[in-house]
Coordinates of C-alpha atoms in Angstrom, one line a residue:
Chain A
M219 CA 95.0 121.8 120.8
W220 CA 97.6 120.7 120.2
E221 CA 97.4 117.2 121.1
T222 CA 93.8 117.6 119.0
L223 CA 96.2 118.9 116.3
G224 CA 98.6 114.9 117.2
I225 CA 96.0 113.2 117.2
W226 CA 94.7 113.7 113.6
I227 CA 98.3 114.1 112.6
Q228 CA 98.9 110.3 113.7
V229 CA 95.8 109.4 112.4
F230 CA 96.9 110.8 108.9
L231 CA 100.0 109.3 108.5
T232 CA 99.0 106.2 110.0
L233 CA 96.3 105.5 107.0
A234 CA 98.8 107.5 104.5
I235 CA 101.5 104.4 105.4
F236 CA 98.7 101.9 105.3
S237 CA 97.9 103.1 101.8
F238 CA 101.1 101.7 100.2
L239 CA 98.7 97.9 100.5
Y240 CA 96.9 100.0 97.7
R241 CA 99.1 101.1 95.7
D242 CA 102.2 103.4 95.4
N243 CA 100.9 106.5 95.7
P244 CA 100.9 110.1 97.2
F245 CA 100.4 109.7 100.1
Y246 CA 102.6 107.4 101.1
K247 CA 105.4 109.5 99.1
F248 CA 104.7 112.7 101.6
A249 CA 104.4 109.9 104.4
E250 CA 107.5 108.4 103.6
H251 CA 109.7 111.6 102.7
L252 CA 108.5 113.1 106.0
F253 CA 109.7 110.2 107.5
V254 CA 113.3 110.5 106.2
G255 CA 113.2 114.2 107.2
V256 CA 111.8 113.8 111.1
A257 CA 114.1 110.6 111.8
T258 CA 117.4 112.4 109.8
G259 CA 116.9 115.7 111.9
Y260 CA 115.7 114.0 115.3
W261 CA 119.5 111.4 115.3
V262 CA 121.7 114.4 114.6
V263 CA 120.0 116.7 117.5
L264 CA 120.3 113.1 119.2
Q265 CA 124.1 112.9 118.5
V266 CA 124.6 116.8 119.0
R267 CA 122.9 116.9 122.5
N268 CA 124.3 113.8 123.8
V269 CA 127.6 113.1 122.3
L270 CA 128.9 116.0 120.8
L271 CA 128.3 119.3 123.9
P272 CA 129.0 117.4 126.3
N273 CA 131.6 115.0 125.5
L274 CA 133.1 117.7 122.8
F275 CA 132.5 121.3 122.8
E276 CA 132.0 121.7 126.0
P277 CA 135.4 120.9 127.7
L278 CA 137.1 122.4 124.6
L279 CA 135.5 125.8 125.1
R280 CA 136.6 125.1 129.1
F281 CA 140.1 124.3 127.5
S282 CA 139.7 121.1 130.5
D283 CA 141.2 119.1 127.3
P284 CA 143.2 120.2 124.7
W285 CA 143.3 116.0 123.3
L286 CA 139.5 116.6 122.3
L287 CA 141.6 118.2 119.2
L288 CA 142.3 115.3 118.0
P289 CA 138.8 113.2 117.4
L290 CA 137.7 116.7 116.5
F291 CA 140.0 117.2 114.1
L292 CA 139.6 113.0 113.1
G293 CA 135.8 113.8 113.1
L294 CA 135.7 116.8 111.0
V295 CA 138.4 115.6 108.1
L296 CA 135.3 113.8 107.3
F297 CA 133.1 115.9 105.6
M298 CA 136.3 116.1 103.0
R299 CA 134.5 113.2 101.9
L300 CA 131.4 115.9 99.7
S301 CA 135.0 117.4 98.2
D302 CA 136.2 115.3 95.1
R303 CA 139.9 116.5 95.7
Y304 CA 140.8 115.8 99.1
S305 CA 137.7 113.3 100.1
Y306 CA 141.4 110.4 100.4
L307 CA 141.3 112.2 104.0
S308 CA 137.9 111.1 105.3
R309 CA 139.5 107.6 105.7
W310 CA 141.7 109.1 108.3
G311 CA 138.2 109.6 110.1
M312 CA 136.8 106.3 109.3
A313 CA 139.9 104.3 109.6
A314 CA 139.8 105.5 113.3
V315 CA 136.1 104.6 114.5
V316 CA 137.4 101.1 112.9
G317 CA 139.7 100.4 114.2
I318 CA 138.7 101.6 117.4
F319 CA 135.4 99.4 117.3
A320 CA 137.4 96.8 116.0
G321 CA 139.3 96.3 118.9
L322 CA 136.2 96.7 120.7
A323 CA 134.5 93.9 118.7
I324 CA 137.2 91.3 119.6
F325 CA 136.4 90.7 123.0
G326 CA 132.8 91.7 122.9
F327 CA 132.6 89.1 120.2
G328 CA 134.9 87.1 122.5
G329 CA 133.8 87.6 125.9
G330 CA 130.5 88.3 124.8
D331 CA 129.1 85.5 122.6
L332 CA 132.1 82.8 122.3
I333 CA 132.7 82.0 125.6
I334 CA 129.0 82.6 127.1
Q335 CA 127.9 80.3 124.4
I336 CA 129.9 77.9 124.9
R337 CA 130.2 78.0 128.6
S338 CA 125.8 77.6 128.5
N339 CA 126.1 74.3 126.0
I340 CA 128.3 72.5 128.7
L341 CA 125.0 71.2 130.2
P342 CA 124.8 67.1 132.3
F343 CA 123.2 65.0 129.5
I344 CA 120.7 63.8 131.1
D345 CA 118.9 66.1 133.4
R346 CA 117.3 64.8 136.7
E347 CA 115.4 68.0 137.4
A348 CA 113.9 67.1 134.3
I349 CA 113.2 63.1 134.9
A350 CA 111.9 64.4 138.5
A351 CA 109.6 66.5 137.2
F352 CA 108.4 64.4 134.6
T353 CA 107.8 61.2 136.9
E354 CA 105.9 63.7 139.1
N355 CA 103.8 64.6 136.8
A356 CA 104.3 62.4 133.0
G357 CA 103.6 64.6 130.2
L358 CA 104.3 65.9 126.2
I359 CA 105.9 69.2 128.0
T360 CA 108.0 67.5 130.5
F361 CA 109.1 64.5 128.4
L362 CA 110.8 67.2 126.0
E363 CA 112.3 69.1 128.7
I364 CA 114.1 65.5 129.4
L365 CA 115.6 65.7 125.7
S366 CA 116.5 70.0 126.3
N367 CA 120.2 69.3 127.6
P368 CA 120.8 66.0 124.7
I369 CA 119.4 68.3 122.0
F370 CA 121.8 71.2 122.5
I371 CA 124.4 69.5 123.5
L372 CA 124.4 67.1 120.0
G373 CA 121.9 70.0 118.4
V374 CA 125.3 72.7 118.6
I375 CA 128.0 70.0 117.4
C376 CA 125.7 69.3 114.2
V377 CA 125.2 72.8 113.5
L378 CA 128.6 74.0 114.0
F379 CA 129.3 70.8 111.6
Y380 CA 126.9 71.9 108.7
F381 CA 128.8 75.5 108.7
F382 CA 132.3 73.0 108.8
F383 CA 133.6 73.7 105.1
S384 CA 137.5 72.3 105.0
K385 CA 136.2 68.8 103.9
E386 CA 133.3 67.2 101.7
H387 CA 129.3 66.8 103.6
T388 CA 129.8 62.8 102.4
G389 CA 129.3 60.2 104.6
A390 CA 129.3 60.9 108.2
L391 CA 130.0 64.4 108.6
G392 CA 127.2 64.2 105.7
I393 CA 124.3 62.5 108.1
V394 CA 125.4 64.9 110.8
S395 CA 125.7 68.6 108.9
K396 CA 122.2 67.7 107.2
I397 CA 120.6 67.1 111.0
G398 CA 122.4 70.6 111.3
I399 CA 120.3 72.2 108.6
Y400 CA 116.9 70.3 109.8
L401 CA 117.5 72.2 113.1
L402 CA 119.2 75.4 111.1
M403 CA 115.4 75.4 109.3
I404 CA 113.5 74.7 112.6
S405 CA 115.3 77.7 114.3
F406 CA 114.4 79.5 111.7
G407 CA 110.6 78.2 111.4
A408 CA 110.5 79.6 115.0
S409 CA 111.8 82.9 114.0
Y410 CA 109.9 83.6 111.9
G411 CA 106.5 83.2 113.5
N412 CA 107.5 84.7 116.7
T413 CA 108.1 87.9 114.0
V414 CA 105.1 88.0 112.3
M415 CA 103.2 87.5 115.7
A416 CA 105.3 91.2 116.9
R417 CA 103.9 92.2 113.8
I418 CA 100.4 91.6 113.9
S419 CA 101.1 93.0 117.5
L420 CA 102.3 96.3 116.8
F421 CA 99.2 96.1 113.3
I422 CA 96.8 95.7 115.8
D423 CA 97.9 98.3 118.3
R424 CA 98.0 100.9 114.9
A425 CA 94.3 99.3 114.3
Q426 CA 93.2 100.0 118.0
F427 CA 94.6 103.6 117.5
G428 CA 92.9 104.0 114.8
I429 CA 89.2 102.8 116.4
V430 CA 90.1 105.0 119.6
N431 CA 90.5 108.1 117.4
W432 CA 87.9 107.2 114.8
I433 CA 86.4 110.1 113.8
P434 CA 89.7 111.8 112.9
T435 CA 90.6 107.9 110.7
V436 CA 87.1 108.0 109.1
I437 CA 87.1 111.7 108.0
I438 CA 90.6 111.5 106.4
G439 CA 90.0 107.7 105.2
V440 CA 87.0 108.6 103.0
L441 CA 88.6 112.1 101.9
M442 CA 91.9 109.8 101.5
I443 CA 90.0 107.8 99.5
I444 CA 88.0 110.9 97.2
A445 CA 91.4 111.7 96.7
F446 CA 92.5 108.1 95.0
I447 CA 88.9 108.2 93.1
V448 CA 89.9 112.0 91.7
L449 CA 93.7 111.2 90.9
A450 CA 92.6 107.6 89.6
I451 CA 90.3 109.7 87.2
T452 CA 92.2 111.8 86.2
G453 CA 95.3 109.3 85.3
K454 CA 97.4 111.0 87.6
V455 CA 97.6 107.4 89.6
D456 CA 98.8 104.9 86.9
P457 CA 96.5 101.9 87.4
K458 CA 99.9 99.6 85.7
E459 CA 101.2 100.8 89.0
Q460 CA 98.7 98.2 90.8
F461 CA 100.6 96.7 94.3
Chain B
M127 CA 151.1 105.5 99.5
A128 CA 151.2 107.8 102.3
R129 CA 147.3 108.0 101.2
R130 CA 147.0 104.4 102.1
S131 CA 149.1 103.4 105.2
I132 CA 148.0 106.6 107.4
P133 CA 144.6 105.9 107.5
T134 CA 146.3 101.8 108.2
M135 CA 148.2 103.1 110.6
I136 CA 145.7 105.1 112.2
A137 CA 143.6 101.7 112.6
F138 CA 146.1 100.0 113.9
F139 CA 147.1 102.3 116.7
F140 CA 143.5 102.7 118.0
G141 CA 142.4 99.1 117.2
A142 CA 146.3 98.0 119.6
M143 CA 145.4 100.1 121.6
M144 CA 141.5 98.9 122.5
V145 CA 143.2 95.4 122.3
I146 CA 146.5 95.9 125.4
N147 CA 144.5 97.6 127.0
Y148 CA 141.7 94.5 128.2
F149 CA 145.3 92.8 129.0
V150 CA 147.2 95.5 130.3
P151 CA 143.8 97.5 132.3
W152 CA 146.5 99.4 134.5
G153 CA 145.5 103.3 135.2
W154 CA 147.1 105.7 132.9
F155 CA 146.7 103.8 129.8
S156 CA 143.6 102.1 130.7
D157 CA 142.5 106.0 131.4
R158 CA 143.7 106.9 127.8
A159 CA 141.8 103.8 126.3
N160 CA 138.9 104.7 128.0
Q161 CA 139.5 108.2 126.6
V162 CA 139.6 106.7 123.6
Q163 CA 136.8 104.6 123.3
E164 CA 134.7 108.2 124.0
W165 CA 136.3 109.9 120.8
G166 CA 135.6 107.0 118.7
L167 CA 131.8 108.3 120.0
I168 CA 132.1 111.8 118.7
V169 CA 133.9 110.5 115.8
V170 CA 130.7 108.8 114.8
A171 CA 128.8 111.4 116.0
F172 CA 130.0 113.6 113.0
A173 CA 129.1 110.8 110.5
Y174 CA 125.8 111.2 112.0
I175 CA 125.8 115.1 110.5
L176 CA 127.7 113.7 107.5
G177 CA 125.3 111.9 106.3
A178 CA 122.1 114.5 107.0
L179 CA 124.6 117.2 105.1
N180 CA 124.6 114.2 102.9
V181 CA 120.5 113.5 102.8
M182 CA 120.3 117.3 102.2
R183 CA 122.5 117.1 99.1
V184 CA 121.1 114.2 96.9
H185 CA 117.3 116.0 97.9
G186 CA 118.9 119.1 96.9
H187 CA 119.9 118.2 93.7
K188 CA 116.4 116.3 93.4
V189 CA 114.8 119.4 93.7
Q190 CA 117.5 121.9 91.8
R191 CA 117.1 119.1 88.4
K192 CA 113.3 119.1 89.1
D193 CA 114.0 114.8 88.8
E194 CA 110.4 113.0 89.8
D195 CA 108.7 112.9 92.6
W196 CA 110.8 116.4 93.5
R197 CA 108.3 118.3 95.4
F198 CA 108.0 115.6 97.5
S199 CA 111.8 116.2 98.7
I200 CA 110.8 119.8 99.3
V201 CA 109.3 118.0 102.0
T202 CA 112.5 115.9 103.8
I203 CA 114.5 119.3 103.7
I204 CA 111.6 120.7 105.1
T205 CA 111.4 118.7 108.5
M206 CA 114.9 117.8 108.5
I207 CA 115.6 121.5 108.7
V208 CA 112.2 122.4 111.3
M209 CA 113.4 119.1 113.1
L210 CA 117.0 120.7 113.0
T211 CA 116.3 123.7 113.9
F212 CA 113.6 123.3 116.7
G213 CA 116.0 120.6 119.0
L214 CA 119.0 122.4 118.5
L215 CA 117.7 125.5 119.3
P216 CA 118.5 126.6 123.6
E217 CA 115.7 125.5 125.8
A218 CA 115.9 129.3 127.4
W219 CA 114.2 130.4 124.2
G220 CA 111.3 128.8 125.1
I221 CA 110.6 126.8 121.5
G222 CA 114.0 124.9 121.9
G223 CA 115.2 121.8 123.6
M224 CA 114.3 117.7 123.8
E225 CA 112.2 118.8 127.0
K226 CA 108.9 117.5 127.7
G227 CA 106.2 119.9 126.0
S228 CA 108.9 121.3 123.0
P229 CA 108.0 121.4 119.3
F230 CA 111.1 118.6 118.7
L231 CA 109.7 116.1 121.1
W232 CA 106.1 117.0 120.2
M233 CA 107.2 116.2 116.7
F234 CA 108.9 113.2 117.5
D235 CA 106.2 111.8 120.0
N236 CA 103.1 112.8 116.7
M237 CA 105.4 112.2 113.8
Y238 CA 108.5 109.5 114.3
V239 CA 106.8 107.3 116.0
P240 CA 103.3 106.5 114.9
M241 CA 105.4 106.0 111.6
M242 CA 108.1 104.1 112.5
A243 CA 104.9 101.8 114.0
T244 CA 103.4 101.6 111.4
M245 CA 105.9 101.1 108.6
Y246 CA 106.7 97.6 111.0
S247 CA 103.6 96.4 111.6
L248 CA 103.1 97.3 107.5
L249 CA 105.9 94.4 107.3
A250 CA 103.1 91.7 108.5
F251 CA 101.9 91.9 105.6
F252 CA 104.6 91.4 103.2
I253 CA 106.2 88.7 105.5
A254 CA 102.4 87.5 105.7
S255 CA 102.3 87.3 101.1
A256 CA 106.0 85.7 101.5
A257 CA 104.6 83.4 104.4
F258 CA 102.6 81.6 100.8
R259 CA 105.5 81.5 98.8
A260 CA 108.1 80.5 101.7
F261 CA 105.3 77.6 103.2
K262 CA 104.8 75.2 99.5
V263 CA 106.2 72.6 101.3
R264 CA 108.7 70.9 98.6
S265 CA 111.1 69.1 100.8
L266 CA 112.0 67.9 104.5
E267 CA 113.3 71.9 105.6
A268 CA 110.6 73.7 104.0
T269 CA 108.1 71.1 106.5
L270 CA 109.9 71.9 109.5
L271 CA 110.4 75.2 108.5
A272 CA 106.6 75.4 107.7
V273 CA 105.5 73.3 110.5
T274 CA 107.8 75.3 113.3
A275 CA 106.3 78.7 112.5
V276 CA 102.7 77.3 112.4
I277 CA 103.2 76.1 116.3
V278 CA 104.5 79.4 117.2
M279 CA 102.0 81.1 116.1
I280 CA 99.2 79.1 117.3
G281 CA 101.1 79.0 120.4
A282 CA 101.3 82.7 121.4
V283 CA 97.6 83.2 121.5
P284 CA 94.7 82.6 123.5
L285 CA 92.5 81.0 120.9
G286 CA 95.6 78.9 120.0
G287 CA 95.7 77.5 123.4
I288 CA 91.7 77.1 123.1
L289 CA 92.4 74.8 119.4
L290 CA 94.8 73.2 120.1
P291 CA 95.8 72.5 124.1
G292 CA 98.8 72.1 124.4
S293 CA 100.4 74.2 121.9
M294 CA 101.2 77.4 124.5
E295 CA 103.5 75.3 126.7
L296 CA 105.2 73.6 123.2
R297 CA 105.7 77.1 121.7
T298 CA 107.3 77.5 124.6
W299 CA 109.6 74.4 124.4
I300 CA 110.7 75.5 121.2
M301 CA 112.1 78.6 121.9
E302 CA 113.8 77.6 124.7
T303 CA 115.1 74.5 122.9
L304 CA 115.3 74.2 119.3
Q305 CA 114.8 77.9 118.1
N306 CA 118.0 78.6 120.5
V307 CA 120.4 75.3 119.5
G308 CA 120.0 77.0 115.2
K309 CA 120.7 80.5 117.5
R310 CA 124.0 79.3 119.7
G311 CA 126.1 77.5 116.5
I312 CA 124.7 80.6 114.9
M313 CA 126.9 83.2 116.9
I314 CA 129.0 81.3 118.0
G315 CA 129.8 81.0 114.1
V316 CA 129.5 85.4 113.9
A317 CA 131.4 85.5 117.0
L318 CA 134.6 83.3 115.0
G319 CA 134.2 85.6 112.1
A320 CA 134.1 88.5 113.8
I321 CA 137.0 88.4 115.5
S322 CA 138.7 87.0 112.7
T323 CA 137.5 90.3 110.5
S324 CA 138.9 92.7 113.3
L325 CA 142.2 91.1 114.0
K326 CA 142.5 91.5 110.1
I327 CA 141.4 94.7 110.5
I328 CA 143.9 95.7 112.5
L329 CA 146.1 94.5 111.1
G330 CA 145.5 96.2 108.3
I331 CA 144.9 92.6 105.6
E332 CA 141.6 94.5 105.2
R333 CA 140.8 97.6 104.6
P334 CA 137.1 98.9 104.7
Y335 CA 137.6 102.8 105.6
G336 CA 138.5 102.9 102.0
R337 CA 141.2 102.4 99.1
D338 CA 142.7 103.6 96.3

């Protein structure tokens, strides 16, 4: 029974959100507000059950670590933000969080991104394996594989020069930075195409869900269309708000 | 004065502790530094609760003043309270907890998950409409963006491989090489920016936690 009810709710919420493609309407607003409520509740419960209870309240109740009173205090002062008079106290908690994560970020970004990316770009200019693969099986892709390493080595330098603003981009620097922006545009185009395909995959998934559960989809869909007609006739939905 | 200097000192103390821990990862100090990292997560958890209270306050005011769409704000408040109640009640009570079969997980599976997926899939339509504007080929840069995006999209579907032989392999090469060239440059820049900003925060030159 709960499973069936769950499917009907899922279908209703899916159609309610897709109804935004028609125009902003009460069904979409309902789903939007429901989402905010559910999401906020979900994340708070997750934080309380996974972080606060095991790492703060349970050790405090066992009196095992009195030092935990300090993060408790820093956490509680955050709520002073709701007070007009003492809101400055909330900065203490924020400063602790910002300080800790700034300290971690230095080596997180340094070791995790900067060093690794530079190291990954230290490549042989001529890749012998790629040449061997091309000799064995000559074609466009095997030819492009030969170009991969030179493109990486020179391309990253060109992209970095595009972000170098201490000198005017004229002459040789202008040409290098121009190549850099071309490579950036290709990179953005690839990311864009990939994102579009990922979103379309999600849409196909939702559409398949609607087709598999076609009875609730048809019933709720028809009821929604009737509701839209009634709302349009009674003037509850402004036709000028057309999406 | 103290209002400004105390947060700066707190940020410096905790930030410096994290930095020193990287260079001096020794027993006692390292244990304390790891404990402080955990404290950071605890304070962040409190920030989540503050955020929820703020959502409640904003929607509560909307209902109180009977602002536009105030009825929908009741939906937000009620669902949040229901979700919090079911989630925070002990498992032993039968209706609480986050275990399989609990009302909390039922609401998560049947409301949060499908709405999240639908919201993201809705973006496919907006991205498609944005594509018509972005793909107006006005310059070489725009042409490169458009051509690459089209190749990547065609190469991602089996039909593309039939219509344009080799497009799948070409897509793979573009994603592994050309996309990574731009990405790598950006990642190096972002890392340098993040490191310098973090140093500024620790040294009190930048104070994103608030000023007088």
